[in-house]
mmCIF file with all atom_site columns, C-alpha atoms in Angstrom:
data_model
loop_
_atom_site.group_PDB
_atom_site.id
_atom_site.type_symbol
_atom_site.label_atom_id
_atom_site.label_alt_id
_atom_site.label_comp_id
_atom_site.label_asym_id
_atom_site.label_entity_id
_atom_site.label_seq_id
_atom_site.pdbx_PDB_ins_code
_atom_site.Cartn_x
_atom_site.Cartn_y
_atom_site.Cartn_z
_atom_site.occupancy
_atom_site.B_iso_or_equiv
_atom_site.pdbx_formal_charge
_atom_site.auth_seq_id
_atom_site.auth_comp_id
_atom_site.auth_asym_id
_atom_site.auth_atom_id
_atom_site.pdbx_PDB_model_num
ATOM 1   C CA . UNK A 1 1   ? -52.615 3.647   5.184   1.00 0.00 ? 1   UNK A CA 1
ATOM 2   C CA . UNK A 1 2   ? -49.689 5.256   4.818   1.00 0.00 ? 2   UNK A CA 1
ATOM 3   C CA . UNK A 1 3   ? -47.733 3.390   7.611   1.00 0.00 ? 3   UNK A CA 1
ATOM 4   C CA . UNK A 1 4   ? -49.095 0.458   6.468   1.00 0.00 ? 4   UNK A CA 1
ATOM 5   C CA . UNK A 1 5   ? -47.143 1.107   2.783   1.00 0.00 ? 5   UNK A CA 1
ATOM 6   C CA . UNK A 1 6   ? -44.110 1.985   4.809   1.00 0.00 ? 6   UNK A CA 1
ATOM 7   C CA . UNK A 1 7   ? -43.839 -0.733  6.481   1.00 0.00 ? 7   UNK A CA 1
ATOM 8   C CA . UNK A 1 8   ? -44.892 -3.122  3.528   1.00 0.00 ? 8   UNK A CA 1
ATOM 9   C CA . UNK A 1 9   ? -42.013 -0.925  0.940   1.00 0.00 ? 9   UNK A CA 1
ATOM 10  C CA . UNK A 1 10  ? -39.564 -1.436  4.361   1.00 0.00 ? 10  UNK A CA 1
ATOM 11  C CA . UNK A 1 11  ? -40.270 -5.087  4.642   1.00 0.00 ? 11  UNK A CA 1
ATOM 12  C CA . UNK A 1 12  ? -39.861 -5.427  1.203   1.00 0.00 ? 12  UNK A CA 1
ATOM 13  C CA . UNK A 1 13  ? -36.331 -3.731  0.861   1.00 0.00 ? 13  UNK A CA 1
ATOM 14  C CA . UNK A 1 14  ? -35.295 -6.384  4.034   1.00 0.00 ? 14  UNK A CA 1
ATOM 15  C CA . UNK A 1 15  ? -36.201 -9.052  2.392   1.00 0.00 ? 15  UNK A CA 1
ATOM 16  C CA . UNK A 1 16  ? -34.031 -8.015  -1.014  1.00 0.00 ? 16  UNK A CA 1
ATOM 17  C CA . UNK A 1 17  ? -31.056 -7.250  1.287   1.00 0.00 ? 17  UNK A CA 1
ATOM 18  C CA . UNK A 1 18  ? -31.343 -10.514 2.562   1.00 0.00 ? 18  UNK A CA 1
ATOM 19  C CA . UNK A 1 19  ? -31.846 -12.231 -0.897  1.00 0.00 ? 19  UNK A CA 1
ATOM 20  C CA . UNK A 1 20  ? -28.664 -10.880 -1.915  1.00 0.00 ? 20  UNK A CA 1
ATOM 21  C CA . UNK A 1 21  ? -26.319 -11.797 1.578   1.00 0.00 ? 21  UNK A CA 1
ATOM 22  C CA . UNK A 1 22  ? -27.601 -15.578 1.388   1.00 0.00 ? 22  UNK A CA 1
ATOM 23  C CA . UNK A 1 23  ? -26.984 -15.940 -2.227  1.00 0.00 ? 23  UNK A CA 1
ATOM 24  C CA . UNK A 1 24  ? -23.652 -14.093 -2.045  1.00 0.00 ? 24  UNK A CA 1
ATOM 25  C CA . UNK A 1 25  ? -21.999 -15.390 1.041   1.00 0.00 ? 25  UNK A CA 1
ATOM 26  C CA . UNK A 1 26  ? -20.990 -18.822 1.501   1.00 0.00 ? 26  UNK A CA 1
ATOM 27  C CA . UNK A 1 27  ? -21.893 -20.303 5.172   1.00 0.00 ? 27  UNK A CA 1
ATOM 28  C CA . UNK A 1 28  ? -25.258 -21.879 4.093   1.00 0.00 ? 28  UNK A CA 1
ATOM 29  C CA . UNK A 1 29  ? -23.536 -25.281 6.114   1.00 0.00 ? 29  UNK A CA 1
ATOM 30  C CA . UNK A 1 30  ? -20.810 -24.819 8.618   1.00 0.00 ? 30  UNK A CA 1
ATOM 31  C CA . UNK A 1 31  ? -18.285 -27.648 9.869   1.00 0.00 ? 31  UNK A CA 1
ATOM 32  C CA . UNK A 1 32  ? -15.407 -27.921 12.438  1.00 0.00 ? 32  UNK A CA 1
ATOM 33  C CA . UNK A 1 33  ? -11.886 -29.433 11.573  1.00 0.00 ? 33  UNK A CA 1
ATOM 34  C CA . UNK A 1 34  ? -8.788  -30.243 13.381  1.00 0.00 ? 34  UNK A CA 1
ATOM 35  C CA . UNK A 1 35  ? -7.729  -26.478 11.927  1.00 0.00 ? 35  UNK A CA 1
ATOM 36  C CA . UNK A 1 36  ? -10.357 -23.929 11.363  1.00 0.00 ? 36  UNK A CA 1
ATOM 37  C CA . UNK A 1 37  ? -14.331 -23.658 11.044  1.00 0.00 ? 37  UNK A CA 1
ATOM 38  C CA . UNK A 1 38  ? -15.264 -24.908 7.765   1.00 0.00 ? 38  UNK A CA 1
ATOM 39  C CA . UNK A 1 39  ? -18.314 -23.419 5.636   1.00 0.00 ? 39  UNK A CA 1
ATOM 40  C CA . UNK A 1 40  ? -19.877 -23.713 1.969   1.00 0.00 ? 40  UNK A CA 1
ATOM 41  C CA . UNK A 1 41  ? -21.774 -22.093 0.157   1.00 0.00 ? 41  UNK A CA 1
ATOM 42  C CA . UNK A 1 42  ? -23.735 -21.605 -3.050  1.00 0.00 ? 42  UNK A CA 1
ATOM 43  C CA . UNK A 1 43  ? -20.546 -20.963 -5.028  1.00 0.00 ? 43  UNK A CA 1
ATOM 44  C CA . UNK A 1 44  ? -17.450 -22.176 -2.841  1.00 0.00 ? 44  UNK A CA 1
ATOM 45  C CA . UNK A 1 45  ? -16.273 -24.086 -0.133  1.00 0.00 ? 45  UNK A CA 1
ATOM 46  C CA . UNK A 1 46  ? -13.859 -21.753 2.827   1.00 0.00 ? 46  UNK A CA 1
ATOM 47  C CA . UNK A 1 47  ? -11.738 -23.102 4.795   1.00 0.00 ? 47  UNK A CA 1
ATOM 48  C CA . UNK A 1 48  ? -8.757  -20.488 5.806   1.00 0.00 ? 48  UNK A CA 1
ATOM 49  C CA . UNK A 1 49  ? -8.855  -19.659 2.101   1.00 0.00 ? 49  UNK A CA 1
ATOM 50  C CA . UNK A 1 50  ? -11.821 -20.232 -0.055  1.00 0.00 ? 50  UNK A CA 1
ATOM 51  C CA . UNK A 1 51  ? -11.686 -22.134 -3.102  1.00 0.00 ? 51  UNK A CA 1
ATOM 52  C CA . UNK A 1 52  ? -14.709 -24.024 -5.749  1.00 0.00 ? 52  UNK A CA 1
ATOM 53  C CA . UNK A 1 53  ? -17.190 -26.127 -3.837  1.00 0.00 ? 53  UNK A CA 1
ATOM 54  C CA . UNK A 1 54  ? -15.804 -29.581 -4.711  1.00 0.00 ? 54  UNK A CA 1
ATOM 55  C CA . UNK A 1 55  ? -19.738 -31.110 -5.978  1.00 0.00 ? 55  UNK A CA 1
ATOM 56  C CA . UNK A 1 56  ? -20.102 -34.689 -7.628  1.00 0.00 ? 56  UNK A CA 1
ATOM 57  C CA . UNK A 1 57  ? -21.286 -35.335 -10.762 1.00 0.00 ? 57  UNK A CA 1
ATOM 58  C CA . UNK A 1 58  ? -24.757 -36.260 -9.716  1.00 0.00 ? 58  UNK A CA 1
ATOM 59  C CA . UNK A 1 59  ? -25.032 -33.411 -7.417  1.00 0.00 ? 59  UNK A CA 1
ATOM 60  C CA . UNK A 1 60  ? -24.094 -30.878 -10.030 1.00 0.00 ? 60  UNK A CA 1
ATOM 61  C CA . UNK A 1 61  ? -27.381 -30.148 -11.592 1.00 0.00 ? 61  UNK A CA 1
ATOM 62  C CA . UNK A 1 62  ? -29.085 -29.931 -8.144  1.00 0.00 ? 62  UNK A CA 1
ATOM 63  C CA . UNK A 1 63  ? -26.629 -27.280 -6.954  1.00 0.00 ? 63  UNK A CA 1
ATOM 64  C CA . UNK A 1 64  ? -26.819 -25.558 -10.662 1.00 0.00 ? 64  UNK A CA 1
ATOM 65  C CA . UNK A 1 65  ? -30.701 -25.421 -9.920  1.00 0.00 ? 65  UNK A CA 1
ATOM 66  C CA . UNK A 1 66  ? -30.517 -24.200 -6.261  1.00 0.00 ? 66  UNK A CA 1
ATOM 67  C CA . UNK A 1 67  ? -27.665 -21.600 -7.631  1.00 0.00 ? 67  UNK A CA 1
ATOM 68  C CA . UNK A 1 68  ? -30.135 -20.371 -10.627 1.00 0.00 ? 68  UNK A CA 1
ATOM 69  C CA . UNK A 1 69  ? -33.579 -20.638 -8.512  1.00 0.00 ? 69  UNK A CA 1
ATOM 70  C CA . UNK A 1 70  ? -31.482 -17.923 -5.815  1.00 0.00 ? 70  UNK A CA 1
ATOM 71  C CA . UNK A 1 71  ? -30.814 -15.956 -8.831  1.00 0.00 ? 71  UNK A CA 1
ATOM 72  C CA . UNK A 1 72  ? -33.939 -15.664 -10.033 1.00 0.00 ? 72  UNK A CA 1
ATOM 73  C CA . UNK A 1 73  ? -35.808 -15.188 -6.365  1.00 0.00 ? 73  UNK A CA 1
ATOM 74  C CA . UNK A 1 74  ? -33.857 -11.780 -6.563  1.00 0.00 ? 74  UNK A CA 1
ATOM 75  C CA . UNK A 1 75  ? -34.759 -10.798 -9.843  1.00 0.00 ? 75  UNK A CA 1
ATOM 76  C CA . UNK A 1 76  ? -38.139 -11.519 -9.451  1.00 0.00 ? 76  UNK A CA 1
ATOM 77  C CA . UNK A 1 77  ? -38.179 -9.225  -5.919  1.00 0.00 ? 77  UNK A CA 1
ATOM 78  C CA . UNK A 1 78  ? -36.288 -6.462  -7.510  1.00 0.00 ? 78  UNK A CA 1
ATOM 79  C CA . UNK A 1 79  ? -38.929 -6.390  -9.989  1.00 0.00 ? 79  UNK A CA 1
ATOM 80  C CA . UNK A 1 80  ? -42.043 -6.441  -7.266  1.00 0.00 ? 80  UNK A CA 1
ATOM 81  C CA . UNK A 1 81  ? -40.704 -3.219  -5.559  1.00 0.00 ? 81  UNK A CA 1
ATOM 82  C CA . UNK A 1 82  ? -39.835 -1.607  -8.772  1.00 0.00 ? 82  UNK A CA 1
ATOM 83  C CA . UNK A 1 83  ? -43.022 -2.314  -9.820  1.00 0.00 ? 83  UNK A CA 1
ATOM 84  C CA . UNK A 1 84  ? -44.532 -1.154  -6.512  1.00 0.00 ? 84  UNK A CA 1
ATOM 85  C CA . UNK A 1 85  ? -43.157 1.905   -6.757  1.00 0.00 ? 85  UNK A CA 1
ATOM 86  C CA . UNK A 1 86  ? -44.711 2.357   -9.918  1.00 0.00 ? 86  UNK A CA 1
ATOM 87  C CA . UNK A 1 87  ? -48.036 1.583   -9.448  1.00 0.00 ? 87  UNK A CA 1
ATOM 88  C CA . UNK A 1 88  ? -47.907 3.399   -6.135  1.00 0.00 ? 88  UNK A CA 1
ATOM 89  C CA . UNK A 1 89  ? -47.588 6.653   -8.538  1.00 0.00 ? 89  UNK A CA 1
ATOM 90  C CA . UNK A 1 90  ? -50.182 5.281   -11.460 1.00 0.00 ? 90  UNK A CA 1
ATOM 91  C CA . UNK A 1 91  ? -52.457 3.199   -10.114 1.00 0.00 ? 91  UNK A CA 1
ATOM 92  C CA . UNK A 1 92  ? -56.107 4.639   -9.527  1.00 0.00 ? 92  UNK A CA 1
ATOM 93  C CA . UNK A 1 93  ? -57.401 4.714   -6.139  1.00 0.00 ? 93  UNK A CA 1
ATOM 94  C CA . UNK A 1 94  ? -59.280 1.765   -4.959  1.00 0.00 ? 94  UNK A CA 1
ATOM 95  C CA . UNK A 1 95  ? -57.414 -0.545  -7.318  1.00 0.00 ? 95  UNK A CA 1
ATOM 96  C CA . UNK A 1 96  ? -55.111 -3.237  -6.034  1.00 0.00 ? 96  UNK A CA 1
ATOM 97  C CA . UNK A 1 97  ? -51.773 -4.234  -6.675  1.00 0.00 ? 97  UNK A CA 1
ATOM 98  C CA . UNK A 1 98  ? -52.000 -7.580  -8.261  1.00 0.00 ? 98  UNK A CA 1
ATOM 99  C CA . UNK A 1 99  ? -49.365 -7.346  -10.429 1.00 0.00 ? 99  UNK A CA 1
ATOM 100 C CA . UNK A 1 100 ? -46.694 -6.706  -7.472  1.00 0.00 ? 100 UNK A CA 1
ATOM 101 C CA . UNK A 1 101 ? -48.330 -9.293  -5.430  1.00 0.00 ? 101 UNK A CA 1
ATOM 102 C CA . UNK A 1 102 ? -48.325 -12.206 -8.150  1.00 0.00 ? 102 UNK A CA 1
ATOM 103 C CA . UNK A 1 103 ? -44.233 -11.348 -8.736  1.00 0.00 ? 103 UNK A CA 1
ATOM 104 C CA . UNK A 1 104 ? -43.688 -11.288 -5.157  1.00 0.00 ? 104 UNK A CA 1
ATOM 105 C CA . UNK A 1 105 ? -44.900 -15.149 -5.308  1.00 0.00 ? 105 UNK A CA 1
ATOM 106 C CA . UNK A 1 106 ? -43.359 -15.865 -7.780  1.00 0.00 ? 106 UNK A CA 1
ATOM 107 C CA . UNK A 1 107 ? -40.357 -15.132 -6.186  1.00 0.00 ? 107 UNK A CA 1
ATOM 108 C CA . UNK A 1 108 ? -41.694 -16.925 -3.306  1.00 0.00 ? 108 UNK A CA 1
ATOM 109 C CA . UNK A 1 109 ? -41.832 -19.961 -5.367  1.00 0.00 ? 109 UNK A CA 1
ATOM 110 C CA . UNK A 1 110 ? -38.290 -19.638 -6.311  1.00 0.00 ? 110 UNK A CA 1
ATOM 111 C CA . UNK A 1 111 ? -37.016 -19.278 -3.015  1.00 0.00 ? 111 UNK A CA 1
ATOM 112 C CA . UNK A 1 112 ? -39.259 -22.375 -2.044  1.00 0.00 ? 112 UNK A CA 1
ATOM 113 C CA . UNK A 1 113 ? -37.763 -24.722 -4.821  1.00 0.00 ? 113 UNK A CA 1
ATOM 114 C CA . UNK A 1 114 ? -34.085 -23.436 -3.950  1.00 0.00 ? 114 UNK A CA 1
ATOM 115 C CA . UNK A 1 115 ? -33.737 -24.516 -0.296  1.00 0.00 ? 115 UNK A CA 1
ATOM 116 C CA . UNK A 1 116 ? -36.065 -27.329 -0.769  1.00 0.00 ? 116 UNK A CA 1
ATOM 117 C CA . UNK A 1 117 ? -33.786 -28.710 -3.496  1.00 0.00 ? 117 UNK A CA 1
ATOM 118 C CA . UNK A 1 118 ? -30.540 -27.626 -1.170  1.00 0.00 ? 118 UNK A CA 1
ATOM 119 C CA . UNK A 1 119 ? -32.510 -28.812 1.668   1.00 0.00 ? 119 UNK A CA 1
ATOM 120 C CA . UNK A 1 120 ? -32.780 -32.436 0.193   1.00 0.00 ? 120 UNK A CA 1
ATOM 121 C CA . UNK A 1 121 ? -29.357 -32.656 -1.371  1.00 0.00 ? 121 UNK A CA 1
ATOM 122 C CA . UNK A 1 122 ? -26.715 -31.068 0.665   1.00 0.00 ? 122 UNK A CA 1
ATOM 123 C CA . UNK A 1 123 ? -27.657 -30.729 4.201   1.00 0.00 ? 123 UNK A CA 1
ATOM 124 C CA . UNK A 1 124 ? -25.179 -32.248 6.655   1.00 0.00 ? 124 UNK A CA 1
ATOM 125 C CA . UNK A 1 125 ? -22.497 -31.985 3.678   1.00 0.00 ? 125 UNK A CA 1
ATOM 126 C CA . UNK A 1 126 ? -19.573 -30.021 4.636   1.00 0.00 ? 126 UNK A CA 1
ATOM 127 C CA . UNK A 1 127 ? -16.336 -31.542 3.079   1.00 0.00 ? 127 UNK A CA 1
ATOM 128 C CA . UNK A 1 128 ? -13.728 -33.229 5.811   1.00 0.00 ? 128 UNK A CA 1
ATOM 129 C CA . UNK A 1 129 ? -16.112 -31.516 8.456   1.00 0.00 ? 129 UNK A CA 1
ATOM 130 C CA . UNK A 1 130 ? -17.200 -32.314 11.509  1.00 0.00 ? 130 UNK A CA 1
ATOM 131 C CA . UNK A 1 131 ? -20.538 -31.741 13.805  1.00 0.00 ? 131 UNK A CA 1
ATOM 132 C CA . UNK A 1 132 ? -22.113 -29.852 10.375  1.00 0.00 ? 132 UNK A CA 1
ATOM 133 C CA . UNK A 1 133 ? -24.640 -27.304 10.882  1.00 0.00 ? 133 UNK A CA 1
ATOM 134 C CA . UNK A 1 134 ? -26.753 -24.709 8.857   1.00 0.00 ? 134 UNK A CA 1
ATOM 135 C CA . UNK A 1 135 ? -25.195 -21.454 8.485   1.00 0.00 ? 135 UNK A CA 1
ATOM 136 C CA . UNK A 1 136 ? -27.206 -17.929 8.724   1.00 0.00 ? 136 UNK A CA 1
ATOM 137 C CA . UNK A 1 137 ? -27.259 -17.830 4.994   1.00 0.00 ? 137 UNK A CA 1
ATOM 138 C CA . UNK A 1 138 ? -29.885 -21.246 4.690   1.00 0.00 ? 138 UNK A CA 1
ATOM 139 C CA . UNK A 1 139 ? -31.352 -19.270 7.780   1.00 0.00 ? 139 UNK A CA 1
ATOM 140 C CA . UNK A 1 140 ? -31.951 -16.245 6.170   1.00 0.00 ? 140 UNK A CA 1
ATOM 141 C CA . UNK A 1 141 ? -32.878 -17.693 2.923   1.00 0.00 ? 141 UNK A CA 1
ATOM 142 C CA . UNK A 1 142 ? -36.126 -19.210 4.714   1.00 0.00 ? 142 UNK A CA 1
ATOM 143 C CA . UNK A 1 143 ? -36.876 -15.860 6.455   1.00 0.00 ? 143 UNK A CA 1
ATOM 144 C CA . UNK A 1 144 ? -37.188 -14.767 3.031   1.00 0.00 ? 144 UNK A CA 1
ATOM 145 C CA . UNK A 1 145 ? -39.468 -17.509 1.755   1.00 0.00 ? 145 UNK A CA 1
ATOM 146 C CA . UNK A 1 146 ? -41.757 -16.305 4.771   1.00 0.00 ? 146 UNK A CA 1
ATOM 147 C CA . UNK A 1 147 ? -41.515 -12.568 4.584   1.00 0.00 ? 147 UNK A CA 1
ATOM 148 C CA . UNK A 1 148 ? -42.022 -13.802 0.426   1.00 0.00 ? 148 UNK A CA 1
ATOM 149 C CA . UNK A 1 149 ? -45.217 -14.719 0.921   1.00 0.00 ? 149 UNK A CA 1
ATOM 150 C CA . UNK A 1 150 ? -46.635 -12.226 3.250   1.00 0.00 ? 150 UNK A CA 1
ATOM 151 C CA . UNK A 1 151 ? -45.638 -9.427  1.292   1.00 0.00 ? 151 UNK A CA 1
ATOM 152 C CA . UNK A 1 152 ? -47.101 -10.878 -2.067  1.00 0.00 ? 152 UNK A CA 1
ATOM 153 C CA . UNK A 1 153 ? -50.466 -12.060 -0.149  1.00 0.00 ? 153 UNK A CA 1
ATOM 154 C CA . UNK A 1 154 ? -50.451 -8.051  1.488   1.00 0.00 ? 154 UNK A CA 1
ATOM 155 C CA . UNK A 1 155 ? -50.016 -6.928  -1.855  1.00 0.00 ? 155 UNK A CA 1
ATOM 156 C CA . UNK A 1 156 ? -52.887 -8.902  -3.363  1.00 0.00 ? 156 UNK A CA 1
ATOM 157 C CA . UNK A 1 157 ? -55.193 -8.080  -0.704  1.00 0.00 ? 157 UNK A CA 1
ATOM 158 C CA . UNK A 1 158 ? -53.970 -4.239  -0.436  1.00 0.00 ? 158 UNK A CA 1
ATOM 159 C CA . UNK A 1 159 ? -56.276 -1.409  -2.250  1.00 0.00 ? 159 UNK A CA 1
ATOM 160 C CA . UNK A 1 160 ? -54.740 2.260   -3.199  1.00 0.00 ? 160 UNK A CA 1
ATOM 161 C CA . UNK A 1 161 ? -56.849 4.674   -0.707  1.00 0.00 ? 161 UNK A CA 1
#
């Protein structure tokens, strides 16, 4: 049992690490130009220098939502494994962690709404690029949205021994 919370608490801290590089960093679509390799993000759009991600009007409330669901996917897993940790300490044996496991999908839910929404609206748009790609960060972001959801189902189905 105990291995089985490692691994689970483990997971868990992977999945926040990786929250925070594919919100942060800024090659969730990746281009080639005449001059350099060409990548934007969440937040800006780098070239040999980075500078804002150039977004149209109509696109600007999509990206605010993908930018804000992101946001809230790793404030909603910060919260699961701190509260994780607490009921690992105060929770009576043979109880279950719902709590942990209903903010875990939560989060999941976030993380499914922001690359669904980025998904629909900006894939294959990389500014004066060509041959566009996706980046590790939109990669990462749906290893998240799996490892999400199997954490917060363990979590729901896991009893304190």
């Amino acid at each position: 049992m105990l291995v089985l919370l490692a691994g689970i608490f483990v997971v868990h801290i992977a999945t926040v690490i990786m929250l925070f590089v594919s919100t942060i960093a800024n090659v969730w679509m990746v281009g080639s130009s005449n001059y350099a390799t060409i990548s934007t993000g969440l937040w800006l759009l780098c070239n040999r220098t980075c500078t804002q991600l150039p977004v149209s009007s109509e696109d600007e409330a999509s990206l605010k939502a993908v930018q804000a669901f992101m946001i809230l996917s790793i404030i909603f897993s910060v919260v699961a494994l701190v509260l994780f940790i607490i009921q690992l300490f105060t929770l009576e044996k043979g109880k279950r962690f719902y709590m942990t496991g209903a903010v875990m999908l939560v989060c999941w839910m976030c993380i499914l709404i922001a690359v669904s929404i980025y998904t629909a609206r900006f894939t294959h748009t990389v500014a004066f690029a060509a041959n566009p790609h996706h980046g590790y960060c939109f990669i990462l972001a749906w290893i998240c949205f799996c490892f999400s959801f199997i954490i917060g189902i363990l979590y729901l189905v896991l009893r304190k021994k």
